[in-house]
């Protein structure tokens, strides 16, 4: 019995396996076209590492669904992106090692992450950069928790009876907070979470 949470750069894909069988739905959409064939029920929301943090017209903090993508990507990628993202917040919170991102193939720049979050979020909200980064994480985790509830509770399943399978490049970064929010007691992290879906 698993709740799978695949968190990548642009989205968070949530699904469920109950009694060794994936939850199915009998219709869906592909590129806007309705199709009526059985498929694995995946709830995809626009929350990932590249999701942009922004302030709405009332000054409220929002995260996504816009994404910085991989190019230019988050500010900390140092490819010209200047919008604050979840990845930038993760760097400032110490959840990502800037010298060992992507196995050390990509060097992240914490100063650019700090500058971006300070300019677009912290200063307008009157927060420290650290509190702004923490707020970004709280908002995105709340969105992911709600996505999990829509797959489980709203369909009659209690998430506390499931193990959370954290996959995707950012799945393990958020899994503990998601489990805490939903009362899930077990988290399963595969050896190579970023490529588990491809292997599957």
Coordinates of N, CA and C in Angstrom, one line a residue:
X1 N 0.9 -1.2 0.0 CA 0.0 0.0 0.0 C 0.9 1.2 0.0
X2 N 0.9 1.9 -1.1 CA 1.8 3.0 -1.3 C 1.1 4.3 -1.9
X3 N 1.6 5.4 -1.4 CA 1.3 6.7 -2.0 C 2.6 7.1 -2.7
X4 N 2.6 7.3 -4.0 CA 3.8 7.6 -4.7 C 3.7 9.1 -5.0
X5 N 4.8 9.8 -4.7 CA 5.0 11.2 -4.9 C 6.2 11.4 -5.7
X6 N 6.0 11.8 -7.0 CA 7.2 12.0 -7.9 C 7.3 13.5 -8.1
X7 N 8.3 14.1 -7.5 CA 8.5 15.5 -7.5 C 9.7 15.8 -8.4
X8 N 9.5 16.5 -9.5 CA 10.6 16.8 -10.4 C 10.8 18.3 -10.5
X9 N 11.2 18.8 -11.6 CA 11.5 20.2 -11.8 C 10.2 21.1 -12.0
X10 N 9.2 20.5 -12.6 CA 8.0 21.3 -13.0 C 6.7 20.8 -12.3
X11 N 6.7 19.6 -11.9 CA 5.4 19.1 -11.4 C 5.6 18.1 -10.2
X12 N 4.5 17.8 -9.6 CA 4.4 16.8 -8.5 C 3.3 15.8 -9.0
X13 N 3.7 14.6 -9.3 CA 2.8 13.6 -9.8 C 2.5 12.6 -8.6
X14 N 1.2 12.5 -8.3 CA 0.8 11.7 -7.1 C -0.1 10.6 -7.6
X15 N 0.2 9.4 -7.1 CA -0.6 8.2 -7.4 C -0.7 7.3 -6.2
X16 N -1.5 6.2 -6.3 CA -1.7 5.4 -5.2 C -1.7 3.9 -5.6
X17 N -1.2 3.1 -4.8 CA -1.2 1.6 -5.0 C -1.9 1.0 -3.7
X18 N -3.0 0.3 -3.9 CA -3.7 -0.3 -2.8 C -3.8 -1.8 -3.0
X19 N -3.3 -2.5 -2.0 CA -3.3 -4.0 -2.1 C -2.6 -4.5 -3.4
X20 N -1.5 -3.9 -3.6 CA -0.6 -4.2 -4.8 C -1.1 -3.9 -6.1
X21 N -2.2 -3.1 -6.2 CA -2.8 -2.7 -7.5 C -2.8 -1.1 -7.5
X22 N -2.4 -0.6 -8.7 CA -2.5 0.9 -8.8 C -4.0 1.3 -9.0
X23 N -4.3 2.5 -8.4 CA -5.6 3.1 -8.5 C -5.8 3.5 -10.0
X24 N -6.9 3.1 -10.6 CA -7.2 3.4 -12.0 C -8.3 4.4 -12.2
X25 N -8.3 5.1 -13.3 CA -9.5 5.8 -13.7 C -9.9 5.4 -15.1
X26 N -11.1 5.7 -15.5 CA -11.5 5.1 -16.8 C -11.7 6.2 -17.9
X27 N -11.3 7.4 -17.6 CA -11.2 8.4 -18.6 C -10.2 9.5 -18.2
X28 N -9.8 10.2 -19.2 CA -8.8 11.3 -18.9 C -8.7 12.2 -20.1
X29 N -7.6 13.0 -20.1 CA -7.4 13.9 -21.2 C -5.9 13.8 -21.6
X30 N -5.7 13.9 -22.9 CA -4.3 14.0 -23.4 C -4.3 15.1 -24.4
X31 N -3.5 16.1 -24.1 CA -3.4 17.3 -24.9 C -4.8 18.0 -25.1
X32 N -5.6 17.9 -24.0 CA -6.9 18.6 -24.1 C -8.0 17.7 -24.7
X33 N -7.7 16.5 -25.2 CA -8.7 15.6 -25.8 C -9.1 14.6 -24.8
X34 N -10.4 14.4 -24.7 CA -11.0 13.4 -23.7 C -10.8 12.0 -24.3
X35 N -10.3 11.1 -23.5 CA -10.2 9.7 -23.9 C -10.8 8.9 -22.9
X36 N -11.4 7.7 -23.3 CA -12.1 6.9 -22.3 C -11.5 5.5 -22.4
X37 N -10.3 5.4 -21.8 CA -9.6 4.1 -21.6 C -9.1 4.0 -20.2
X38 N -9.0 2.8 -19.6 CA -8.4 2.7 -18.3 C -7.0 3.2 -18.3
X39 N -6.6 4.0 -17.2 CA -5.3 4.4 -17.1 C -5.0 4.6 -15.6
X40 N -3.7 4.6 -15.2 CA -3.3 4.8 -13.8 C -3.8 6.2 -13.5
X41 N -4.4 6.3 -12.3 CA -4.9 7.6 -11.8 C -3.7 8.4 -11.2
X42 N -3.2 9.4 -12.0 CA -2.1 10.3 -11.5 C -2.6 11.7 -11.4
X43 N -2.5 12.2 -10.2 CA -2.9 13.6 -10.0 C -1.6 14.5 -10.1
X44 N -1.5 15.3 -11.2 CA -0.4 16.1 -11.4 C -0.7 17.5 -11.1
X45 N 0.2 18.1 -10.2 CA 0.0 19.5 -9.9 C 1.3 20.3 -10.2
X46 N 1.2 21.6 -10.5 CA 2.3 22.4 -10.9 C 3.2 22.8 -9.7
X47 N 3.8 21.9 -9.0 CA 4.7 22.2 -7.9 C 5.9 21.3 -8.0
X48 N 7.0 21.9 -8.3 CA 8.3 21.2 -8.4 C 9.4 22.0 -8.0
X49 N 10.6 21.6 -8.2 CA 11.8 22.3 -7.9 C 12.0 23.6 -8.6
X50 N 11.5 23.7 -9.8 CA 11.6 24.9 -10.6 C 10.4 25.8 -10.5
X51 N 9.4 25.4 -9.7 CA 8.2 26.3 -9.6 C 8.6 27.6 -9.0
X52 N 8.1 28.7 -9.6 CA 8.4 30.1 -9.2 C 7.6 30.5 -8.1
X53 N 8.2 31.1 -7.1 CA 7.5 31.8 -6.0 C 7.2 33.2 -6.4
X54 N 6.0 33.7 -6.1 CA 5.6 35.0 -6.5 C 4.6 35.6 -5.5
X55 N 4.4 36.9 -5.6 CA 3.4 37.5 -4.7 C 2.2 37.9 -5.5
X56 N 1.0 37.6 -5.0 CA -0.2 38.0 -5.8 C -0.6 39.5 -5.5
X57 N -1.7 39.9 -6.1 CA -2.0 41.4 -6.0 C -2.3 41.8 -4.5
X58 N -2.6 40.9 -3.7 CA -2.8 41.2 -2.3 C -1.6 41.0 -1.4
X59 N -0.5 40.6 -2.1 CA 0.8 40.5 -1.3 C 0.9 39.1 -0.7
X60 N 0.0 38.2 -1.1 CA 0.1 36.8 -0.6 C 1.1 36.0 -1.4
X61 N 1.8 35.1 -0.7 CA 2.8 34.2 -1.3 C 2.2 33.1 -2.1
X62 N 2.6 32.9 -3.3 CA 2.1 31.8 -4.1 C 3.4 31.1 -4.7
X63 N 3.2 29.8 -5.0 CA 4.3 29.0 -5.6 C 3.7 28.2 -6.8
X64 N 4.2 28.5 -8.0 CA 3.8 27.8 -9.2 C 2.4 28.4 -9.6
X65 N 1.8 27.9 -10.7 CA 2.3 26.8 -11.5 C 3.4 27.1 -12.5
X66 N 3.7 28.4 -12.6 CA 4.8 28.8 -13.5 C 6.1 28.2 -13.1
X67 N 6.9 27.8 -14.0 CA 8.2 27.2 -13.7 C 9.3 27.8 -14.5
X68 N 10.5 27.9 -13.8 CA 11.7 28.4 -14.4 C 12.3 27.4 -15.4
X69 N 11.8 26.1 -15.4 CA 12.3 25.1 -16.2 C 13.7 24.8 -15.9
X70 N 14.4 24.2 -16.9 CA 15.8 23.8 -16.7 C 16.8 24.8 -17.3
X71 N 16.2 25.7 -18.2 CA 17.0 26.7 -18.9 C 16.1 27.9 -19.1
X72 N 16.3 29.0 -18.4 CA 17.5 29.3 -17.5 C 17.4 28.6 -16.2
X73 N 16.3 28.1 -15.7 CA 16.2 27.4 -14.5 C 16.2 28.4 -13.3
X74 N 16.3 27.8 -12.1 CA 16.3 28.6 -10.8 C 17.5 29.6 -10.8
X75 N 17.4 30.6 -10.1 CA 18.4 31.6 -10.0 C 19.8 31.0 -9.6
X76 N 19.8 30.0 -8.7 CA 21.0 29.4 -8.3 C 21.7 28.6 -9.4
X77 N 21.1 28.3 -10.5 CA 21.7 27.7 -11.6 C 22.7 28.5 -12.3
X78 N 22.6 29.9 -12.1 CA 23.6 30.8 -12.7 C 23.5 30.8 -14.2
X79 N 22.3 30.6 -14.8 CA 22.2 30.6 -16.2 C 21.3 31.8 -16.7
X80 N 21.2 32.8 -15.8 CA 20.4 34.0 -16.2 C 19.1 34.1 -15.6
X81 N 18.6 33.0 -15.0 CA 17.3 33.1 -14.4 C 17.3 33.9 -13.1
X82 N 16.3 34.8 -12.9 CA 16.3 35.6 -11.7 C 15.1 35.5 -10.8
X83 N 14.2 34.6 -11.2 CA 13.0 34.4 -10.4 C 13.2 33.4 -9.3
X84 N 12.7 33.6 -8.1 CA 13.0 32.7 -7.0 C 12.2 31.4 -7.2
X85 N 12.8 30.3 -6.9 CA 12.1 29.0 -7.1 C 12.2 28.2 -5.8
X86 N 11.5 27.0 -5.8 CA 11.6 26.1 -4.7 C 13.0 25.6 -4.5
X87 N 13.7 25.4 -5.6 CA 15.1 24.9 -5.5 C 16.0 26.0 -4.9
X88 N 15.8 27.3 -5.2 CA 16.5 28.3 -4.5 C 16.3 28.3 -3.0
X89 N 15.0 28.1 -2.6 CA 14.7 28.0 -1.2 C 15.4 26.8 -0.6
X90 N 15.4 25.7 -1.3 CA 16.0 24.5 -0.8 C 17.5 24.7 -0.5
X91 N 18.2 25.4 -1.4 CA 19.6 25.7 -1.2 C 19.8 26.6 0.0
X92 N 19.0 27.6 0.2 CA 19.2 28.5 1.3 C 18.8 27.8 2.7
X93 N 17.9 26.8 2.6 CA 17.6 26.1 3.9 C 18.6 25.0 4.2
X94 N 19.6 24.8 3.3 CA 20.6 23.7 3.5 C 20.1 22.3 3.2
X95 N 19.0 22.3 2.4 CA 18.5 20.9 2.0 C 19.2 20.4 0.8
X96 N 19.9 21.3 0.0 CA 20.7 20.9 -1.1 C 22.1 21.3 -0.9
X97 N 23.0 20.5 -1.3 CA 24.4 20.8 -1.2 C 24.8 21.5 -2.5
X98 N 25.1 22.8 -2.5 CA 25.4 23.5 -3.8 C 26.6 22.9 -4.5
X99 N 27.5 22.2 -3.8 CA 28.7 21.7 -4.5 C 28.5 20.2 -4.9
X100 N 27.4 19.6 -4.6 CA 27.1 18.2 -5.0 C 25.7 18.0 -5.5
X101 N 25.3 19.0 -6.3 CA 24.0 18.9 -7.0 C 24.1 18.1 -8.2
X102 N 23.2 17.2 -8.5 CA 23.3 16.3 -9.7 C 24.6 15.5 -9.7
X103 N 24.9 15.0 -8.5 CA 26.2 14.2 -8.3 C 27.4 15.0 -8.5
X104 N 27.3 16.3 -8.3 CA 28.5 17.2 -8.5 C 28.7 17.7 -9.9
X105 N 27.8 17.3 -10.8 CA 28.0 17.8 -12.2 C 27.5 19.3 -12.3
X106 N 26.7 19.7 -11.4 CA 26.2 21.1 -11.5 C 26.5 21.8 -10.2
X107 N 27.1 23.0 -10.3 CA 27.5 23.8 -9.2 C 26.4 24.9 -9.0
X108 N 25.8 24.9 -7.8 CA 24.8 25.9 -7.6 C 25.4 27.1 -6.9
X109 N 24.8 28.3 -7.1 CA 25.3 29.5 -6.5 C 24.3 30.0 -5.4
X110 N 24.6 29.8 -4.2 CA 23.7 30.2 -3.1 C 23.5 31.7 -3.0
X111 N 24.5 32.5 -3.4 CA 24.4 34.0 -3.4 C 23.3 34.4 -4.4
X112 N 23.2 33.8 -5.5 CA 22.1 34.2 -6.5 C 20.7 33.8 -6.0
X113 N 20.7 32.6 -5.3 CA 19.4 32.2 -4.7 C 19.0 33.2 -3.7
X114 N 19.9 33.6 -2.8 CA 19.6 34.6 -1.8 C 19.1 35.9 -2.3
X115 N 19.9 36.4 -3.3 CA 19.5 37.7 -3.9 C 18.1 37.7 -4.5
X116 N 17.8 36.6 -5.2 CA 16.5 36.5 -5.9 C 15.3 36.4 -4.9
X117 N 15.5 35.6 -3.9 CA 14.5 35.5 -2.8 C 14.3 36.8 -2.1
X118 N 15.4 37.4 -1.8 CA 15.4 38.7 -1.0 C 14.7 39.8 -1.8
X119 N 15.0 39.9 -3.1 CA 14.4 40.9 -4.0 C 12.9 40.7 -4.2
X120 N 12.5 39.5 -4.5 CA 11.1 39.2 -4.9 C 10.2 38.8 -3.8
X121 N 10.7 38.3 -2.7 CA 9.8 37.7 -1.7 C 10.1 38.4 -0.3
X122 N 11.3 38.3 0.2 CA 11.7 38.7 1.5 C 11.4 40.2 1.8
X123 N 12.0 41.0 0.9 CA 11.9 42.5 1.1 C 10.4 42.9 1.0
X124 N 9.7 42.5 -0.1 CA 8.3 43.0 -0.2 C 7.4 42.5 1.0
X125 N 7.8 41.3 1.6 CA 6.9 40.8 2.7 C 7.5 41.2 4.0
X126 N 8.6 41.9 4.1 CA 9.2 42.2 5.4 C 9.7 41.1 6.2
X127 N 10.3 40.1 5.5 CA 10.8 38.9 6.1 C 12.3 38.8 6.0
X128 N 12.9 38.0 6.8 CA 14.3 37.7 6.5 C 14.4 36.7 5.3
X129 N 15.5 36.6 4.7 CA 15.6 35.7 3.6 C 15.4 34.3 4.0
X130 N 15.8 33.9 5.2 CA 15.6 32.5 5.7 C 14.2 32.2 5.9
X131 N 13.4 33.2 6.5 CA 12.0 33.0 6.7 C 11.2 33.0 5.4
X132 N 11.7 33.7 4.4 CA 11.0 33.7 3.1 C 11.2 32.4 2.5
X133 N 12.4 31.8 2.5 CA 12.7 30.5 2.0 C 11.9 29.4 2.7
X134 N 11.8 29.5 4.0 CA 10.9 28.6 4.7 C 9.5 28.7 4.3
X135 N 9.0 29.9 4.1 CA 7.6 30.2 3.7 C 7.3 29.5 2.3
X136 N 8.3 29.7 1.4 CA 8.2 29.1 0.1 C 8.0 27.6 0.3
X137 N 8.8 26.9 1.1 CA 8.7 25.5 1.3 C 7.3 25.1 2.0
X138 N 6.9 25.9 2.9 CA 5.6 25.6 3.5 C 4.4 25.7 2.5
X139 N 4.5 26.7 1.7 CA 3.4 26.8 0.7 C 3.4 25.6 -0.3
X140 N 4.6 25.3 -0.8 CA 4.6 24.2 -1.8 C 4.3 22.9 -1.2
X141 N 4.7 22.7 0.1 CA 4.4 21.4 0.8 C 2.9 21.3 1.1
X142 N 2.2 22.5 1.4 CA 0.8 22.5 1.6 C 0.1 22.1 0.3
X143 N 0.6 22.6 -0.9 CA -0.1 22.3 -2.2 C 0.1 20.8 -2.4
X144 N 1.3 20.2 -2.2 CA 1.5 18.8 -2.4 C 0.6 18.0 -1.5
X145 N 0.5 18.4 -0.2 CA -0.4 17.7 0.8 C -1.8 17.6 0.3
X146 N -2.3 18.8 -0.2 CA -3.6 18.8 -0.8 C -3.8 17.9 -2.0
X147 N -2.8 17.8 -2.8 CA -2.8 16.9 -3.9 C -2.9 15.5 -3.5
X148 N -2.2 15.1 -2.4 CA -2.3 13.7 -1.9 C -3.6 13.5 -1.3
X149 N -4.2 14.5 -0.6 CA -5.6 14.3 -0.1 C -6.6 14.0 -1.2
X150 N -6.4 14.7 -2.3 CA -7.4 14.5 -3.4 C -7.3 13.1 -4.0
X151 N -6.2 12.4 -3.9 CA -6.0 11.0 -4.4 C -6.5 10.0 -3.3
X152 N -6.3 10.4 -2.1 CA -6.6 9.4 -1.0 C -7.9 9.7 -0.3
X153 N -8.0 10.7 0.6 CA -9.1 11.0 1.5 C -10.4 11.2 0.6
X154 N -10.3 12.0 -0.4 CA -11.5 12.3 -1.2 C -12.0 11.0 -2.0
X155 N -11.2 10.0 -2.0 CA -11.7 8.7 -2.6 C -11.9 7.6 -1.6
X156 N -11.9 8.0 -0.3 CA -12.2 7.0 0.7 C -11.1 6.3 1.3
X157 N -9.8 6.7 1.1 CA -8.7 6.1 1.6 C -8.0 6.9 2.7
X158 N -7.5 6.3 3.7 CA -6.8 7.0 4.8 C -5.3 7.0 4.5
X159 N -4.7 8.1 4.3 CA -3.3 8.1 4.0 C -2.4 7.6 5.1
X160 N -2.9 7.6 6.3 CA -2.1 7.1 7.4 C -1.9 5.6 7.4
X161 N -2.7 4.9 6.5 CA -2.5 3.5 6.4 C -1.6 3.1 5.3
X162 N -0.9 4.1 4.6 CA -0.1 3.9 3.5 C 1.4 4.3 3.8
X163 N 2.3 3.7 3.0 CA 3.7 4.2 3.0 C 3.9 5.2 1.9
X164 N 4.6 6.3 2.2 CA 4.9 7.3 1.2 C 6.1 6.9 0.5
X165 N 6.0 6.7 -0.8 CA 7.2 6.4 -1.7 C 7.6 7.7 -2.4
X166 N 8.8 8.2 -1.9 CA 9.3 9.5 -2.4 C 10.2 9.3 -3.6
X167 N 9.8 9.8 -4.8 CA 10.7 9.6 -5.9 C 10.8 10.9 -6.7
X168 N 11.5 10.9 -7.8 CA 11.8 12.1 -8.5 C 13.0 12.8 -7.9
X169 N 13.5 13.8 -8.6 CA 14.7 14.5 -8.1 C 14.5 15.2 -6.8
X170 N 13.3 15.6 -6.5 CA 13.0 16.4 -5.3 C 12.1 15.7 -4.3
X171 N 11.7 14.4 -4.6 CA 10.8 13.7 -3.7 C 11.3 13.6 -2.3
X172 N 12.5 13.1 -2.1 CA 13.0 12.9 -0.8 C 13.2 14.2 0.0
X173 N 13.3 15.3 -0.7 CA 13.5 16.6 0.0 C 12.2 17.0 0.7
X174 N 11.1 16.6 0.2 CA 9.8 17.1 0.8 C 9.1 16.0 1.5
X175 N 9.5 14.7 1.5 CA 8.8 13.6 2.0 C 8.5 13.7 3.5
X176 N 9.5 14.1 4.3 CA 9.3 14.1 5.7 C 8.2 15.1 6.1
X177 N 8.2 16.3 5.5 CA 7.2 17.2 5.8 C 5.8 16.8 5.4
X178 N 5.8 16.2 4.2 CA 4.5 15.7 3.7 C 3.9 14.6 4.6
X179 N 4.8 13.7 5.0 CA 4.4 12.6 5.9 C 3.9 13.1 7.2
X180 N 4.6 14.1 7.8 CA 4.2 14.7 9.0 C 2.8 15.4 8.9
X181 N 2.6 16.1 7.8 CA 1.4 16.8 7.6 C 0.2 15.9 7.5
X182 N 0.4 14.7 6.9 CA -0.7 13.7 6.6 C -0.8 12.6 7.6
X183 N 0.1 12.6 8.6 CA 0.1 11.5 9.6 C 0.6 10.2 9.1
X184 N 1.4 10.2 8.0 CA 2.0 9.0 7.5 C 3.2 8.6 8.3
X185 N 3.3 7.3 8.7 CA 4.4 6.9 9.6 C 5.6 6.3 8.9
X186 N 5.4 5.9 7.6 CA 6.6 5.3 6.9 C 6.8 6.0 5.6
X187 N 8.1 6.2 5.3 CA 8.6 6.7 4.1 C 9.5 5.8 3.5
X188 N 9.4 5.5 2.2 CA 10.3 4.6 1.4 C 11.0 5.5 0.4
X189 N 12.3 5.5 0.4 CA 13.1 6.3 -0.5 C 13.9 5.3 -1.3
X190 N 13.7 5.2 -2.6 CA 14.5 4.2 -3.4 C 15.9 4.7 -3.5
X191 N 16.8 3.8 -3.9 CA 18.2 4.1 -4.0 C 18.5 5.2 -5.0
X192 N 17.8 5.2 -6.1 CA 18.0 6.2 -7.1 C 16.6 6.8 -7.5
X193 N 16.1 7.7 -6.6 CA 14.7 8.2 -6.8 C 14.5 9.0 -8.0
X194 N 15.5 9.7 -8.5 CA 15.4 10.6 -9.7 C 15.1 9.8 -11.0
X195 N 15.5 8.5 -11.0 CA 15.3 7.8 -12.3 C 14.3 6.6 -12.1
X196 N 13.7 6.5 -10.9 CA 12.9 5.3 -10.7 C 11.7 5.2 -11.7
X197 N 11.1 6.3 -12.1 CA 10.0 6.3 -13.0 C 10.5 5.8 -14.4
X198 N 11.7 6.3 -14.8 CA 12.2 5.8 -16.1 C 12.5 4.3 -16.1
X199 N 13.0 3.8 -15.0 CA 13.3 2.4 -14.8 C 11.9 1.6 -14.9
X200 N 10.9 2.2 -14.3 CA 9.6 1.5 -14.3 C 9.1 1.4 -15.7

